[in-house]
Short mmCIF file of C-alpha atoms and ligand atoms in Angstrom, two decimals:
data_model
loop_
_atom_site.label_atom_id
_atom_site.label_comp_id
_atom_site.label_asym_id
_atom_site.label_seq_id
_atom_site.Cartn_x
_atom_site.Cartn_y
_atom_site.Cartn_z
CA MET A 1 5.15 67.47 136.22
CA ASP A 2 8.43 67.76 138.09
CA LYS A 3 11.66 68.24 136.15
CA GLN A 4 14.98 66.71 137.08
CA THR A 5 17.00 69.58 138.57
CA GLU A 6 20.62 69.15 137.49
CA ARG A 7 23.26 70.02 140.15
CA LEU A 8 26.20 71.66 138.41
CA GLU A 9 29.55 72.19 140.09
CA ARG A 10 31.08 75.64 139.79
CA HIS A 11 33.39 74.72 136.91
CA GLN A 12 30.48 73.44 134.77
CA VAL A 13 29.77 76.88 133.38
CA ASP A 14 29.35 75.80 129.76
CA GLN A 15 26.71 73.23 130.67
CA ALA A 16 24.94 75.92 132.70
CA ALA A 17 25.01 78.39 129.78
CA GLU A 18 23.64 75.62 127.54
CA ILE A 19 20.59 75.27 129.81
CA LEU A 20 19.91 79.00 129.32
CA ARG A 21 20.46 78.73 125.56
CA ARG A 22 17.86 76.02 125.19
CA GLY A 23 15.29 78.10 127.11
CA GLY A 24 15.69 76.36 130.46
CA LEU A 25 15.60 77.69 134.01
CA LEU A 26 18.95 77.89 135.77
CA ALA A 27 19.61 79.03 139.34
CA PHE A 28 23.06 80.51 139.93
CA ALA A 29 24.95 82.25 142.71
CA THR A 30 25.59 85.98 142.78
CA GLU A 31 27.22 87.92 145.61
CA THR A 32 23.77 89.08 146.81
CA VAL A 33 21.46 86.04 146.62
CA TYR A 34 21.01 83.10 144.23
CA GLY A 35 19.09 84.15 141.12
CA LEU A 36 16.72 82.07 138.98
CA GLY A 37 17.92 82.81 135.46
CA ALA A 38 16.38 82.58 132.01
CA ASP A 39 17.25 84.01 128.59
CA ALA A 40 15.69 87.49 128.81
CA CYS A 41 14.92 87.49 125.07
CA ASN A 42 13.00 84.20 125.19
CA GLY A 43 9.41 84.87 126.28
CA THR A 44 8.63 81.21 126.94
CA ALA A 45 11.69 80.84 129.17
CA VAL A 46 10.84 84.03 131.08
CA ALA A 47 7.25 82.85 131.53
CA GLY A 48 8.74 79.72 133.09
CA VAL A 49 10.50 81.83 135.73
CA TYR A 50 7.20 83.43 136.77
CA ALA A 51 5.52 80.01 136.85
CA ALA A 52 8.28 78.29 138.89
CA LYS A 53 8.24 81.07 141.50
CA GLY A 54 4.48 81.65 141.50
CA ARG A 55 5.35 85.30 140.87
CA PRO A 56 2.67 87.81 139.85
CA ALA A 57 3.21 88.89 136.23
CA PHE A 58 3.04 92.61 137.09
CA ASN A 59 6.36 92.32 138.94
CA PRO A 60 9.25 92.91 136.47
CA LEU A 61 12.64 91.16 136.54
CA ILE A 62 16.24 92.40 136.70
CA ILE A 63 18.48 91.57 133.71
CA HIS A 64 22.08 90.57 134.36
CA LEU A 65 24.96 91.43 132.04
CA PRO A 66 28.75 91.16 132.17
CA ASP A 67 29.61 94.88 131.90
CA LEU A 68 28.41 98.43 131.24
CA ALA A 69 29.05 98.19 127.49
CA ALA A 70 26.67 95.22 127.27
CA ALA A 71 24.18 97.00 129.56
CA GLU A 72 24.08 100.02 127.22
CA ARG A 73 22.71 97.79 124.46
CA PHE A 74 19.55 97.22 126.53
CA GLY A 75 19.09 100.45 128.48
CA VAL A 76 19.62 104.17 127.93
CA PHE A 77 22.05 105.57 130.49
CA SER A 78 21.90 109.20 131.65
CA PRO A 79 25.18 110.76 132.84
CA LEU A 80 24.14 110.02 136.44
CA ALA A 81 23.29 106.41 135.63
CA ARG A 82 26.68 105.99 133.96
CA LYS A 83 28.42 107.53 136.95
CA LEU A 84 26.77 105.01 139.27
CA ALA A 85 27.55 102.10 136.95
CA GLU A 86 31.19 103.12 136.76
CA ALA A 87 31.46 103.45 140.54
CA PHE A 88 29.53 100.35 141.68
CA TRP A 89 29.65 97.76 138.87
CA PRO A 90 30.37 94.98 139.11
CA GLY A 91 28.47 94.88 142.39
CA PRO A 92 25.17 94.80 144.29
CA LEU A 93 23.46 97.72 142.52
CA SER A 94 20.60 97.53 139.98
CA LEU A 95 19.88 100.56 137.81
CA VAL A 96 16.39 101.19 136.45
CA VAL A 97 16.77 103.06 133.15
CA PRO A 98 14.65 103.53 129.99
CA VAL A 99 14.61 100.44 127.75
CA ARG A 100 16.55 100.90 124.54
CA GLU A 101 14.31 100.66 121.49
CA GLY A 102 14.72 97.39 119.62
CA ALA A 103 16.60 95.81 122.55
CA GLY A 104 14.75 92.54 121.95
CA LEU A 105 13.85 91.80 125.57
CA SER A 106 10.71 89.78 126.22
CA SER A 107 7.97 92.18 127.35
CA LEU A 108 7.44 89.85 130.32
CA VAL A 109 10.84 90.92 131.69
CA THR A 110 9.76 94.54 132.02
CA ALA A 111 6.12 93.67 132.78
CA GLY A 112 5.22 96.10 130.00
CA LEU A 113 7.04 99.10 131.58
CA ASP A 114 9.22 101.38 129.45
CA THR A 115 12.09 100.97 131.93
CA VAL A 116 14.35 98.01 132.66
CA ALA A 117 16.34 97.08 135.79
CA ILE A 118 19.95 96.13 134.96
CA ARG A 119 22.69 94.67 137.14
CA VAL A 120 26.30 93.62 136.58
CA PRO A 121 27.09 91.12 139.36
CA ALA A 122 30.55 90.75 140.91
CA HIS A 123 30.45 87.00 141.75
CA ASP A 124 33.03 85.08 139.70
CA GLY A 125 30.65 82.24 138.84
CA ALA A 126 27.92 84.63 137.73
CA ARG A 127 30.40 86.58 135.60
CA ALA A 128 31.70 83.41 133.96
CA LEU A 129 28.14 82.29 133.25
CA LEU A 130 27.14 85.65 131.74
CA SER A 131 30.22 85.69 129.51
CA ALA A 132 29.63 82.10 128.37
CA PHE A 133 25.95 82.78 127.65
CA GLY A 134 26.58 86.07 125.88
CA GLY A 135 23.14 87.63 126.32
CA PRO A 136 20.94 89.19 129.00
CA VAL A 137 19.84 86.85 131.80
CA ALA A 138 16.61 87.75 133.57
CA ALA A 139 16.86 86.62 137.18
CA PRO A 140 14.71 87.21 140.24
CA SER A 141 15.81 85.68 143.53
CA ALA A 142 15.59 81.86 143.32
CA ASN A 143 12.79 81.31 145.85
CA PRO A 144 9.04 80.82 145.70
CA SER A 145 7.42 84.28 145.50
CA GLY A 146 6.96 85.93 148.91
CA GLY A 147 9.37 83.58 150.70
CA ILE A 148 12.87 84.03 152.11
CA SER A 149 15.59 84.71 149.52
CA PRO A 150 18.26 81.97 149.06
CA THR A 151 21.88 82.59 150.05
CA ARG A 152 23.02 78.95 149.69
CA MET A 153 22.48 76.27 147.06
CA SER A 154 20.54 74.17 149.61
CA HIS A 155 18.07 77.05 150.08
CA VAL A 156 17.40 77.07 146.32
CA LEU A 157 16.73 73.34 146.28
CA ASP A 158 14.48 73.57 149.37
CA GLY A 159 12.15 75.87 147.45
CA LEU A 160 12.52 74.96 143.78
CA ASP A 161 13.88 71.40 143.36
CA GLY A 162 11.95 69.72 140.55
CA LYS A 163 10.61 73.04 139.23
CA ILE A 164 13.83 74.23 137.56
CA ASP A 165 16.31 72.64 135.15
CA GLY A 166 19.57 73.27 136.94
CA VAL A 167 21.50 75.02 139.65
CA LEU A 168 25.09 76.21 139.29
CA GLU A 169 26.83 75.92 142.64
CA GLY A 170 28.68 79.04 143.74
CA GLY A 171 29.13 78.85 147.50
CA ASP A 172 27.38 81.01 150.07
CA CYS A 173 26.49 84.55 149.04
CA ASP A 174 28.89 87.10 150.60
CA VAL A 175 26.54 90.08 150.72
CA GLY A 176 23.44 88.07 151.59
CA LEU A 177 20.91 90.80 150.76
CA GLU A 178 19.57 91.65 147.32
CA SER A 179 20.96 94.51 145.28
CA THR A 180 20.06 98.11 145.95
CA ILE A 181 17.67 99.29 143.21
CA VAL A 182 17.64 102.91 142.06
CA LEU A 183 15.77 104.71 139.34
CA ALA A 184 18.54 106.61 137.55
CA GLY A 185 17.61 109.38 135.12
CA GLU A 186 17.99 113.13 135.69
CA ASP A 187 17.82 112.35 139.42
CA VAL A 188 18.32 109.23 141.47
CA ALA A 189 15.57 107.66 143.57
CA LEU A 190 15.90 104.64 145.84
CA LEU A 191 13.41 101.88 144.98
CA ARG A 192 14.81 99.14 147.23
CA ALA A 193 17.54 99.34 149.89
CA GLY A 194 20.18 96.64 149.42
CA GLY A 195 23.83 95.73 149.28
CA VAL A 196 25.12 99.21 148.33
CA THR A 197 24.35 101.75 151.06
CA VAL A 198 22.57 105.03 150.39
CA GLU A 199 25.49 106.79 152.08
CA ASP A 200 27.87 105.32 149.46
CA LEU A 201 25.54 106.29 146.58
CA GLU A 202 25.29 109.85 147.85
CA ALA A 203 29.06 110.11 148.32
CA VAL A 204 29.61 109.23 144.64
CA LEU A 205 26.76 111.38 143.34
CA GLY A 206 27.48 114.40 145.51
CA GLN A 207 23.71 114.83 145.83
CA ALA A 208 20.83 113.39 147.82
CA VAL A 209 19.03 110.21 146.77
CA ALA A 210 15.23 110.41 147.02
CA ARG A 211 13.81 107.87 149.50
CA PRO A 212 10.87 105.53 148.86
CA GLU A 213 8.86 107.25 151.62
CA ASP A 214 9.10 110.61 149.81
CA PRO A 215 5.67 111.21 148.24
CA ASP A 216 7.22 112.05 144.84
CA THR A 217 9.31 108.88 144.55
CA PRO A 218 7.83 106.39 142.08
CA LYS A 219 7.16 103.00 143.61
CA SER A 220 8.69 99.76 142.39
CA PRO A 221 5.92 97.34 141.43
CA GLY A 222 7.51 94.48 143.38
CA GLN A 223 7.81 96.09 146.79
CA LEU A 224 4.99 94.19 148.48
CA ALA A 225 4.36 94.80 152.16
CA SER A 226 4.57 91.08 153.03
CA HIS A 227 7.69 89.46 151.60
CA TYR A 228 10.67 87.40 152.82
CA ALA A 229 8.20 85.73 155.15
CA PRO A 230 9.02 82.65 157.22
CA ASP A 231 6.09 80.42 158.23
CA ALA A 232 6.29 81.62 161.83
CA LYS A 233 5.13 85.08 162.87
CA VAL A 234 7.92 87.63 163.26
CA ARG A 235 8.21 90.41 165.86
CA ILE A 236 10.92 93.01 165.22
CA ASN A 237 12.71 95.53 167.46
CA ALA A 238 12.35 93.00 170.28
CA ARG A 239 14.16 94.18 173.41
CA GLU A 240 13.55 90.89 175.22
CA ARG A 241 12.65 87.30 174.43
CA ARG A 242 9.20 86.15 175.43
CA ALA A 243 8.71 82.54 176.53
CA ASP A 244 7.09 81.45 173.26
CA GLU A 245 9.71 83.04 170.98
CA VAL A 246 12.91 82.09 169.18
CA LEU A 247 15.15 85.16 169.48
CA ILE A 248 17.51 86.28 166.72
CA GLY A 249 19.89 88.70 168.41
CA PHE A 250 22.08 91.49 167.08
CA GLY A 251 25.06 92.67 169.13
CA ALA A 252 25.66 91.68 172.76
CA VAL A 253 22.24 90.15 173.46
CA ALA A 254 21.97 87.62 176.28
CA GLY A 255 19.91 84.46 175.74
CA ALA A 256 19.52 84.75 171.96
CA ASP A 257 18.98 81.45 170.10
CA LEU A 258 20.90 82.81 167.10
CA ASN A 259 22.86 86.03 166.61
CA LEU A 260 23.15 87.99 163.35
CA SER A 261 26.44 89.48 164.59
CA GLU A 262 27.61 89.40 168.19
CA ALA A 263 30.11 92.13 167.30
CA GLY A 264 27.27 94.31 165.97
CA ASP A 265 28.76 94.26 162.45
CA LEU A 266 26.11 95.11 159.85
CA ALA A 267 27.87 93.39 156.92
CA GLU A 268 28.10 90.16 158.95
CA ALA A 269 24.45 90.55 159.96
CA ALA A 270 23.39 91.04 156.32
CA ALA A 271 25.25 87.90 155.25
CA ASN A 272 23.55 85.88 158.04
CA LEU A 273 20.06 87.34 157.82
CA PHE A 274 18.19 85.04 155.42
CA ASP A 275 19.89 81.85 156.61
CA MET A 276 19.11 82.68 160.25
CA LEU A 277 15.49 83.48 159.41
CA ARG A 278 15.28 80.00 157.88
CA GLN A 279 16.96 78.38 160.89
CA ALA A 280 14.72 80.28 163.31
CA ASP A 281 11.70 79.22 161.29
CA GLY A 282 12.77 75.58 161.64
CA LEU A 283 13.13 75.94 165.43
CA ALA A 284 9.86 77.84 165.70
CA ARG A 285 8.05 75.13 163.74
CA GLN A 286 9.45 72.28 165.88
CA GLN A 287 8.66 74.03 169.12
CA GLY A 288 5.43 75.84 168.23
CA ARG A 289 7.06 79.22 168.86
CA SER A 290 7.21 82.50 166.92
CA ILE A 291 10.29 84.56 165.97
CA ALA A 292 11.58 87.77 167.59
CA VAL A 293 14.47 89.85 166.27
CA SER A 294 16.56 92.38 168.23
CA PRO A 295 16.71 96.00 167.02
CA VAL A 296 19.18 96.66 164.19
CA PRO A 297 20.36 100.26 163.66
CA MET A 298 19.05 102.14 160.61
CA THR A 299 22.46 103.19 159.27
CA GLY A 300 24.43 101.74 156.32
CA LEU A 301 23.34 98.18 155.52
CA GLY A 302 20.95 98.43 158.48
CA LEU A 303 18.49 100.19 156.18
CA ALA A 304 18.24 97.12 153.92
CA ILE A 305 18.23 94.69 156.86
CA ASN A 306 15.36 96.58 158.49
CA ASP A 307 13.50 96.74 155.15
CA ARG A 308 13.61 92.92 154.87
CA LEU A 309 12.70 92.41 158.54
CA THR A 310 9.76 94.81 158.34
CA ARG A 311 8.37 92.91 155.36
CA ALA A 312 9.01 89.54 157.06
CA ALA A 313 6.99 90.83 160.02
CA ALA A 314 4.18 92.38 157.96
CA GLU A 315 0.61 91.13 158.09
CA ARG A 316 0.28 88.25 155.56
CA ARG A 317 -2.37 88.32 152.90
O1 TXA B 401 20.35 91.03 144.13
C1 TXA B 401 19.38 91.00 143.35
O2 TXA B 401 18.87 92.02 142.90
C2 TXA B 401 18.84 89.62 142.99
C3 TXA B 401 19.92 88.89 142.20
C4 TXA B 401 19.47 87.56 141.68
O3 TXA B 401 20.38 89.71 141.16
N1 TXA B 401 17.62 89.72 142.25
C5 TXA B 401 16.45 90.13 142.82
O4 TXA B 401 15.37 90.08 141.97
O5 TXA B 401 16.36 90.49 143.97
P1 TXA B 401 13.86 90.17 142.46
O6 TXA B 401 13.06 89.84 141.27
O7 TXA B 401 13.65 89.32 143.66
O8 TXA B 401 13.65 91.67 142.77
C6 TXA B 401 13.64 92.58 141.68
C7 TXA B 401 12.95 93.85 142.06
C8 TXA B 401 11.45 93.71 142.18
O9 TXA B 401 11.03 94.36 143.37
C9 TXA B 401 10.93 94.45 140.94
O10 TXA B 401 9.67 95.02 141.14
C10 TXA B 401 12.02 95.48 140.73
O11 TXA B 401 13.19 94.80 141.01
N2 TXA B 401 12.05 95.94 139.33
C11 TXA B 401 12.42 95.25 138.24
N3 TXA B 401 12.29 95.98 137.12
C12 TXA B 401 11.84 97.19 137.50
C13 TXA B 401 11.51 98.39 136.81
N4 TXA B 401 11.60 98.48 135.49
N5 TXA B 401 11.08 99.43 137.56
C14 TXA B 401 10.98 99.35 138.89
N6 TXA B 401 11.28 98.24 139.61
C15 TXA B 401 11.70 97.17 138.93
MG1 MG B 402 12.99 88.41 145.50
#
């Protein structure tokens, strides 16, 4: 049966924290994308997150905390992990570290792994919520599993209205792409490209970060080939628009229906990506067309943008 999804304005942080405390499902803004939060120590609440999203139970969740001191109560930080936390938190970086014994997290959060992904978000609303709640909040992106991640409150409601208890309004997400995820132990391996660039990670570490395509890099259980998928088919690295396509351009592209960034700015493109995929999907649906996207360079945030586009274009199962 559908629930009534409560719309909370950004100052209604205490009401939002109360929803988490009573085991409810609360969507909230972060600087990357909107998350669908639940009390990470309440197994029933966490099960509700998987059910609302239709997410496979083998795919673990990220826990959100207000600072490194709180994070160290749930994970064991190596010197390298601590170095990254100190450089990039609060911000769009998730660190996968060994779970601390007796941390009290629901085993559904980690999907039975002995590691946990932890993030300290920078968004003011998220920080206020985490402080008011006072515990770890498990939160995947607030969209039905496999779909396009939400960067506005309206996107959350499009996918999950009636399936969740509340949504805390927090404006449009500045970064617009999910956090970068790294496994941080003796070495650092990239599990998902995201809002912190590999170049910036390597500059802080003074050493190379292993890439997902390296054969020795462990794989993240959630990195499914088809993900972020609009209804329409997607063709990437499109150098021209075909008659039956809606074109999402990047840079000075003539005849594009939408443009991620006319100036060719990757941060602007990242912030526009998911919303423009949704808009293009709407146009494609109305007009019986498919979607084409111009080439985006593979440097900086381009790595994460291309990761999402490749999955959006992948064969659906
Ligand atoms: O920006 C973000 O990271 C957003 C906001 C809400 O924080 N969250 C997000 O969550 O993108 P989600 O669930 O859509 O993606 C989490 C990813 C999944 O691919 C999952 O497999 C991976 O994190 N993950 C979680 N725990 C892990 C672990 N212990 N080891 C490896 N990968 C893990
Ligand atoms: Mg997601």
